Amino acid sequence: MSELSEPQNSESIPNTFKVYGPFSGTFAPPPALPDDYFEPTTSDLKIAQTQLAARTQALTNAPLQLRATREAAEKAKRDRWPTTTIRIKFNDGTQLEKVFPSTDKIKSIYAFVRNSLQEQVKPIKFILYQPPRRDLKVSDLKVKNLSLAELQLAPSSVLLLRFEDESLNGSNVPAPLAAEVMALAESLPAPPAQADDKPSESSTKKVGNILQAAVGEKKVPKWLKLGKK
């Protein structure tokens, strides 16, 4: 964990955080997968059908969940994850990481990021978001009044950042972080190398793809109808 001792401005620079510079290495391409890897087996279809039915039932019953039950579930989350690790990723790949109490609001993350920026950039507004389209705006009442746990950010989440000034959003634009912050930058660990062995079939991945395709279709897919026989 990076620590600043006696910073010039204790209010402007956080004293406990991590900084990761952009990854400068190269990623090894994954091994080619055989065509039959993407063909769901009978077992995959049955698992997908069961999980899809359970998901549909959960969505149907969600409005009927008692308030006390919801509050108990939220308390269980808070007890299980008292802290939340947030990593903010800039467009050039630079990343800031800090641990917050899970009871904190989103404004704490905004304050941390803003205090880490260069002085001339601090007045420029920015938005923290999760792809594809989940903006976590402080001005949004549905966001600002919820804790990090209630925002489903615990126990850890990666947030992206975009400035209102588009000139700061290019992938070739260095993250406008204060020099004192960038001086603490570490290198991101290289991703693990892919094994040369022929990849084994993963039912979990297949089922995930099947469910994603099923949710996107309004009608029941033909293969799912066949699986019911």
XYZ file of C-alpha atoms in Angstrom:
229
model
C 0.000 0.000 0.000
C 1.468 3.343 -1.032
C 1.743 5.962 1.680
C 2.624 9.638 1.537
C 4.516 10.990 4.535
C 3.933 14.678 5.267
C 2.347 15.679 1.943
C 2.550 19.347 0.987
C -1.234 19.622 1.140
C -2.855 16.990 3.334
C -6.310 17.919 2.033
C -5.417 17.628 -1.625
C -3.577 14.309 -1.754
C -4.924 11.068 -0.209
C -2.432 9.450 2.158
C -3.194 5.768 1.593
C -3.803 4.378 -1.864
C -2.245 2.547 -4.801
C -1.374 3.774 -8.269
C -0.797 1.498 -11.241
C 0.776 2.769 -14.433
C -0.490 1.673 -17.856
C 0.393 -1.900 -18.764
C 3.281 -1.716 -21.222
C 3.678 -5.390 -22.050
C 2.035 -7.470 -24.745
C -0.765 -9.950 -24.292
C -0.246 -13.430 -25.660
C -3.164 -14.403 -27.902
C -5.318 -17.192 -26.453
C -5.125 -20.591 -28.142
C -7.644 -21.306 -30.886
C -10.724 -23.179 -29.727
C -12.191 -26.078 -31.711
C -15.600 -25.532 -33.310
C -17.262 -28.131 -31.102
C -16.251 -26.117 -28.026
C -19.107 -23.699 -28.733
C -21.731 -26.404 -29.298
C -23.818 -26.870 -26.115
C -24.180 -30.422 -24.887
C -27.402 -31.941 -23.546
C -26.094 -31.376 -20.033
C -25.367 -27.718 -20.817
C -28.925 -27.254 -22.104
C -30.454 -28.775 -18.985
C -28.331 -26.601 -16.697
C -29.181 -23.503 -18.736
C -32.887 -24.314 -18.630
C -32.806 -24.769 -14.850
C -30.856 -21.563 -14.243
C -33.027 -19.563 -16.631
C -36.179 -20.767 -14.864
C -34.696 -19.867 -11.478
C -33.687 -16.410 -12.708
C -37.157 -15.775 -14.142
C -38.785 -16.841 -10.886
C -36.465 -14.601 -8.868
C -37.310 -11.585 -11.031
C -41.017 -12.347 -10.731
C -40.900 -12.678 -6.949
C -38.578 -9.703 -6.328
C -41.388 -7.127 -5.847
C -42.990 -9.438 -3.280
C -39.919 -9.587 -1.084
C -40.680 -8.189 2.365
C -38.914 -5.023 3.469
C -37.553 -6.758 6.551
C -36.054 -9.473 4.375
C -34.375 -6.911 2.125
C -32.981 -5.028 5.108
C -31.674 -8.256 6.613
C -29.961 -9.096 3.328
C -28.347 -5.647 3.175
C -27.139 -5.969 6.766
C -25.642 -9.362 5.970
C -23.725 -7.789 3.073
C -22.427 -4.991 5.291
C -21.316 -7.466 7.936
C -19.635 -9.673 5.361
C -17.912 -6.829 3.461
C -17.202 -3.937 5.830
C -14.830 -2.379 3.287
C -14.979 -1.884 -0.462
C -11.941 -1.771 -2.733
C -12.481 0.680 -5.579
C -10.191 0.883 -8.585
C -10.626 3.891 -10.901
C -9.341 3.337 -14.413
C -8.306 6.250 -16.635
C -8.468 6.057 -20.419
C -4.713 5.569 -20.820
C -4.785 2.542 -18.513
C -3.549 4.278 -15.363
C -5.439 3.084 -12.296
C -6.058 4.440 -8.809
C -7.029 2.061 -6.023
C -8.309 2.810 -2.545
C -10.224 0.964 0.162
C -13.360 2.680 1.500
C -15.804 1.754 4.255
C -18.756 0.047 2.596
C -21.011 2.535 4.383
C -19.422 5.457 2.502
C -21.317 7.241 -0.249
C -20.174 7.705 -3.848
C -19.102 11.275 -3.035
C -16.148 9.863 -1.073
C -14.794 8.289 -4.256
C -15.303 11.504 -6.211
C -13.426 13.451 -3.531
C -10.560 10.954 -3.595
C -10.220 11.152 -7.383
C -10.508 14.940 -7.521
C -7.903 15.404 -4.800
C -5.535 13.204 -6.816
C -5.769 15.319 -9.988
C -3.481 18.074 -11.183
C -4.488 21.515 -9.918
C -5.541 22.813 -13.345
C -7.753 19.765 -13.894
C -9.536 19.736 -10.519
C -12.226 22.267 -11.571
C -13.206 20.116 -14.585
C -16.250 17.935 -13.983
C -16.035 14.188 -14.498
C -18.314 11.177 -14.189
C -17.547 7.788 -12.705
C -19.351 4.968 -14.433
C -19.576 1.251 -15.093
C -20.019 -0.027 -18.633
C -22.129 -0.178 -20.555
C -24.302 2.710 -19.311
C -24.339 2.951 -15.547
C -23.390 6.493 -14.564
C -22.748 6.999 -10.849
C -23.463 10.728 -10.650
C -23.380 12.575 -7.347
C -26.295 14.660 -8.629
C -28.449 11.549 -9.028
C -30.600 11.116 -5.911
C -30.832 7.388 -6.614
C -27.054 7.230 -6.309
C -25.897 9.907 -3.868
C -28.002 8.681 -0.940
C -26.945 5.042 -1.198
C -23.892 3.449 0.393
C -21.258 1.667 -1.657
C -22.728 -1.634 -0.483
C -26.223 -0.572 -1.545
C -24.825 0.448 -4.928
C -23.579 -3.151 -5.297
C -19.947 -1.988 -5.416
C -18.798 -4.146 -2.490
C -16.537 -5.979 -1.984
C -14.600 -4.584 -4.968
C -15.367 -2.785 -8.212
C -13.640 -1.113 -11.135
C -15.009 2.277 -12.163
C -14.184 4.092 -15.382
C -13.859 7.849 -15.637
C -14.760 10.370 -18.311
C -14.270 14.123 -18.216
C -16.710 16.691 -19.574
C -13.719 18.089 -21.453
C -13.406 15.553 -24.291
C -9.769 16.492 -24.868
C -8.935 14.616 -21.654
C -10.691 11.406 -22.682
C -8.399 10.095 -25.413
C -6.638 6.786 -24.821
C -3.380 8.502 -25.792
C -3.842 11.262 -23.196
C -1.872 10.608 -19.984
C -3.963 10.481 -16.830
C -3.966 14.052 -15.418
C -2.859 12.983 -11.957
C -0.728 15.099 -9.641
C 3.017 14.546 -9.879
C 3.092 13.415 -6.238
C 0.570 10.720 -7.068
C 2.260 9.498 -10.253
C 5.570 9.299 -8.399
C 4.085 6.367 -6.478
C 2.984 4.459 -9.582
C 3.659 0.726 -9.642
C 3.614 -1.620 -12.611
C 0.550 -3.742 -13.127
C 1.351 -7.439 -12.768
C 1.527 -9.207 -16.111
C -1.455 -11.427 -16.888
C -0.823 -15.174 -16.545
C 0.393 -16.875 -19.699
C -2.061 -19.131 -21.495
C -1.337 -22.838 -21.270
C -0.367 -24.607 -24.489
C -2.600 -27.552 -23.701
C -5.879 -27.994 -25.535
C -8.463 -26.161 -23.445
C -10.998 -28.354 -21.696
C -14.679 -27.673 -22.243
C -16.113 -25.308 -19.650
C -19.787 -25.883 -18.950
C -19.906 -22.689 -16.924
C -18.853 -20.547 -19.887
C -21.187 -22.350 -22.231
C -24.138 -22.023 -19.902
C -23.370 -18.340 -19.439
C -23.423 -17.809 -23.194
C -26.638 -19.804 -23.491
C -28.355 -17.764 -20.788
C -27.189 -14.502 -22.306
C -28.604 -15.506 -25.658
C -31.861 -16.653 -24.084
C -32.366 -13.430 -22.132
C -31.818 -11.389 -25.284
C -34.551 -13.279 -27.149
C -38.205 -12.469 -26.592
C -39.222 -15.910 -27.811
C -38.044 -19.205 -26.381
C -35.099 -20.480 -28.462
C -35.676 -23.691 -30.412
C -32.933 -25.533 -28.561
C -34.562 -24.631 -25.236
C -37.883 -26.022 -26.438
C -36.102 -29.206 -27.447
C -34.491 -29.393 -24.031
C -37.913 -29.520 -22.370
C -38.847 -32.786 -24.106
